[in-house]
């Protein structure tokens, strides 16, 4: 089982360097330490940034800050029973 706090911390750390506001997933790529291959892991949860984008396609862009983006990612992962 994934630790939601741990995942939130990983997402925040990975995406906080983006130039907010962001208007598409492509705005996040330069901030990622390993680009689209950046991996997020906690418990039995493991997903790259590319997989995350595919599973959560769309998003409610634009996002004004990292917290708004991470909150949405977490909500969508929960809704899909990924975490």
C-alpha atoms as an extended CHARMM CRD file, in Angstrom:
* protein
*
        83  EXT
         1         1  UNK       CA              0.0000000000        0.0000000000        0.0000000000  PROA      1               0.0000000000
         2         2  UNK       CA              1.3150000000        3.4260000000       -0.9350000000  PROA      2               0.0000000000
         3         3  UNK       CA              2.0800000000        6.0670000000        1.6820000000  PROA      3               0.0000000000
         4         4  UNK       CA              0.1570000000        9.1140000000        0.4510000000  PROA      4               0.0000000000
         5         5  UNK       CA              2.3270000000       11.5810000000        2.3710000000  PROA      5               0.0000000000
         6         6  UNK       CA              5.4620000000       10.0640000000        0.8680000000  PROA      6               0.0000000000
         7         7  UNK       CA              4.0230000000       10.2760000000       -2.6500000000  PROA      7               0.0000000000
         8         8  UNK       CA              2.8480000000       13.8530000000       -2.1070000000  PROA      8               0.0000000000
         9         9  UNK       CA              6.3810000000       14.7650000000       -1.0120000000  PROA      9               0.0000000000
        10        10  UNK       CA              7.9180000000       13.0590000000       -4.0750000000  PROA      10              0.0000000000
        11        11  UNK       CA              5.4950000000       14.7960000000       -6.4550000000  PROA      11              0.0000000000
        12        12  UNK       CA              6.0410000000       18.1880000000       -4.8200000000  PROA      12              0.0000000000
        13        13  UNK       CA              9.8120000000       17.8210000000       -4.9270000000  PROA      13              0.0000000000
        14        14  UNK       CA              9.7800000000       16.7350000000       -8.5790000000  PROA      14              0.0000000000
        15        15  UNK       CA              7.3080000000       19.3410000000       -9.8480000000  PROA      15              0.0000000000
        16        16  UNK       CA              8.0790000000       22.4010000000       -7.7010000000  PROA      16              0.0000000000
        17        17  UNK       CA             10.8170000000       23.5640000000      -10.0760000000  PROA      17              0.0000000000
        18        18  UNK       CA              8.3890000000       24.0880000000      -12.9610000000  PROA      18              0.0000000000
        19        19  UNK       CA              7.6860000000       27.6200000000      -14.1240000000  PROA      19              0.0000000000
        20        20  UNK       CA              4.1930000000       28.2110000000      -12.7220000000  PROA      20              0.0000000000
        21        21  UNK       CA              1.5410000000       28.7870000000      -13.8410000000  PROA      21              0.0000000000
        22        22  UNK       CA              1.6830000000       25.7000000000      -16.0540000000  PROA      22              0.0000000000
        23        23  UNK       CA             -0.7030000000       25.1890000000      -18.9590000000  PROA      23              0.0000000000
        24        24  UNK       CA              0.1870000000       21.6390000000      -20.0790000000  PROA      24              0.0000000000
        25        25  UNK       CA              2.0980000000       18.5420000000      -18.9440000000  PROA      25              0.0000000000
        26        26  UNK       CA              4.9650000000       19.5960000000      -21.2130000000  PROA      26              0.0000000000
        27        27  UNK       CA              5.5760000000       22.5780000000      -18.8960000000  PROA      27              0.0000000000
        28        28  UNK       CA              6.5830000000       20.0730000000      -16.1980000000  PROA      28              0.0000000000
        29        29  UNK       CA              9.1890000000       18.1050000000      -18.1340000000  PROA      29              0.0000000000
        30        30  UNK       CA             12.1140000000       20.5360000000      -17.6590000000  PROA      30              0.0000000000
        31        31  UNK       CA             11.6180000000       20.4200000000      -13.8730000000  PROA      31              0.0000000000
        32        32  UNK       CA             11.7980000000       16.6340000000      -13.6220000000  PROA      32              0.0000000000
        33        33  UNK       CA             15.1650000000       15.2670000000      -12.4660000000  PROA      33              0.0000000000
        34        34  UNK       CA             15.0710000000       12.3890000000      -14.9890000000  PROA      34              0.0000000000
        35        35  UNK       CA             12.6350000000       13.8790000000      -17.4760000000  PROA      35              0.0000000000
        36        36  UNK       CA              9.5990000000       11.7380000000      -18.3300000000  PROA      36              0.0000000000
        37        37  UNK       CA             11.3900000000        8.7130000000      -16.8570000000  PROA      37              0.0000000000
        38        38  UNK       CA             11.3510000000       10.1990000000      -13.3400000000  PROA      38              0.0000000000
        39        39  UNK       CA              9.9270000000        7.4490000000      -11.1170000000  PROA      39              0.0000000000
        40        40  UNK       CA              7.6280000000        7.8410000000       -8.1350000000  PROA      40              0.0000000000
        41        41  UNK       CA              7.5100000000        4.9280000000       -5.6970000000  PROA      41              0.0000000000
        42        42  UNK       CA              5.8970000000        4.1190000000       -2.3780000000  PROA      42              0.0000000000
        43        43  UNK       CA              4.8520000000        0.6970000000       -1.1180000000  PROA      43              0.0000000000
        44        44  UNK       CA              3.3180000000       -1.1730000000       -4.0550000000  PROA      44              0.0000000000
        45        45  UNK       CA              2.9060000000        2.0250000000       -6.0950000000  PROA      45              0.0000000000
        46        46  UNK       CA              5.4560000000        2.6560000000       -8.8470000000  PROA      46              0.0000000000
        47        47  UNK       CA              4.8990000000        4.9600000000      -11.8000000000  PROA      47              0.0000000000
        48        48  UNK       CA              7.0370000000        7.1260000000      -14.0560000000  PROA      48              0.0000000000
        49        49  UNK       CA              6.0890000000       10.6890000000      -14.8940000000  PROA      49              0.0000000000
        50        50  UNK       CA              5.1960000000        9.5000000000      -18.4090000000  PROA      50              0.0000000000
        51        51  UNK       CA              2.8750000000        6.7810000000      -17.0400000000  PROA      51              0.0000000000
        52        52  UNK       CA              1.3630000000        9.3110000000      -14.6510000000  PROA      52              0.0000000000
        53        53  UNK       CA              0.6240000000       11.6590000000      -17.5410000000  PROA      53              0.0000000000
        54        54  UNK       CA             -0.9680000000        8.8450000000      -19.5590000000  PROA      54              0.0000000000
        55        55  UNK       CA             -3.1830000000        7.6140000000      -16.7200000000  PROA      55              0.0000000000
        56        56  UNK       CA             -4.2150000000       11.0970000000      -15.6190000000  PROA      56              0.0000000000
        57        57  UNK       CA             -4.5400000000       12.5900000000      -19.0810000000  PROA      57              0.0000000000
        58        58  UNK       CA             -6.2780000000       15.8940000000      -19.3220000000  PROA      58              0.0000000000
        59        59  UNK       CA             -5.8090000000       17.5570000000      -16.0080000000  PROA      59              0.0000000000
        60        60  UNK       CA             -7.4250000000       20.8130000000      -15.0340000000  PROA      60              0.0000000000
        61        61  UNK       CA             -4.8150000000       23.0580000000      -16.5860000000  PROA      61              0.0000000000
        62        62  UNK       CA             -3.7070000000       25.7000000000      -15.9290000000  PROA      62              0.0000000000
        63        63  UNK       CA             -2.3270000000       25.1850000000      -12.4340000000  PROA      63              0.0000000000
        64        64  UNK       CA             -1.1520000000       28.2570000000      -10.5570000000  PROA      64              0.0000000000
        65        65  UNK       CA              1.2690000000       26.4790000000       -8.1930000000  PROA      65              0.0000000000
        66        66  UNK       CA              2.7610000000       23.1270000000       -7.2900000000  PROA      66              0.0000000000
        67        67  UNK       CA              0.3190000000       22.5020000000       -4.4390000000  PROA      67              0.0000000000
        68        68  UNK       CA             -2.7290000000       22.8590000000       -6.6930000000  PROA      68              0.0000000000
        69        69  UNK       CA             -1.1630000000       20.4830000000       -9.2290000000  PROA      69              0.0000000000
        70        70  UNK       CA             -0.1250000000       17.8670000000       -6.6490000000  PROA      70              0.0000000000
        71        71  UNK       CA             -3.5480000000       18.0400000000       -4.9530000000  PROA      71              0.0000000000
        72        72  UNK       CA             -5.1980000000       17.2530000000       -8.2940000000  PROA      72              0.0000000000
        73        73  UNK       CA             -2.7730000000       14.4100000000       -9.0450000000  PROA      73              0.0000000000
        74        74  UNK       CA             -3.4340000000       12.8500000000       -5.6430000000  PROA      74              0.0000000000
        75        75  UNK       CA             -7.2200000000       13.1510000000       -6.0550000000  PROA      75              0.0000000000
        76        76  UNK       CA             -7.0990000000       11.5370000000       -9.4770000000  PROA      76              0.0000000000
        77        77  UNK       CA             -4.8710000000        8.6880000000       -8.3080000000  PROA      77              0.0000000000
        78        78  UNK       CA             -7.2910000000        7.9950000000       -5.4560000000  PROA      78              0.0000000000
        79        79  UNK       CA            -10.2910000000        8.1050000000       -7.8030000000  PROA      79              0.0000000000
        80        80  UNK       CA             -8.5980000000        5.5220000000      -10.0440000000  PROA      80              0.0000000000
        81        81  UNK       CA             -7.7210000000        3.3150000000       -7.0200000000  PROA      81              0.0000000000
        82        82  UNK       CA             -4.0310000000        3.6720000000       -7.8190000000  PROA      82              0.0000000000
        83        83  UNK       CA             -3.3100000000        4.6560000000       -4.1930000000  PROA      83              0.0000000000
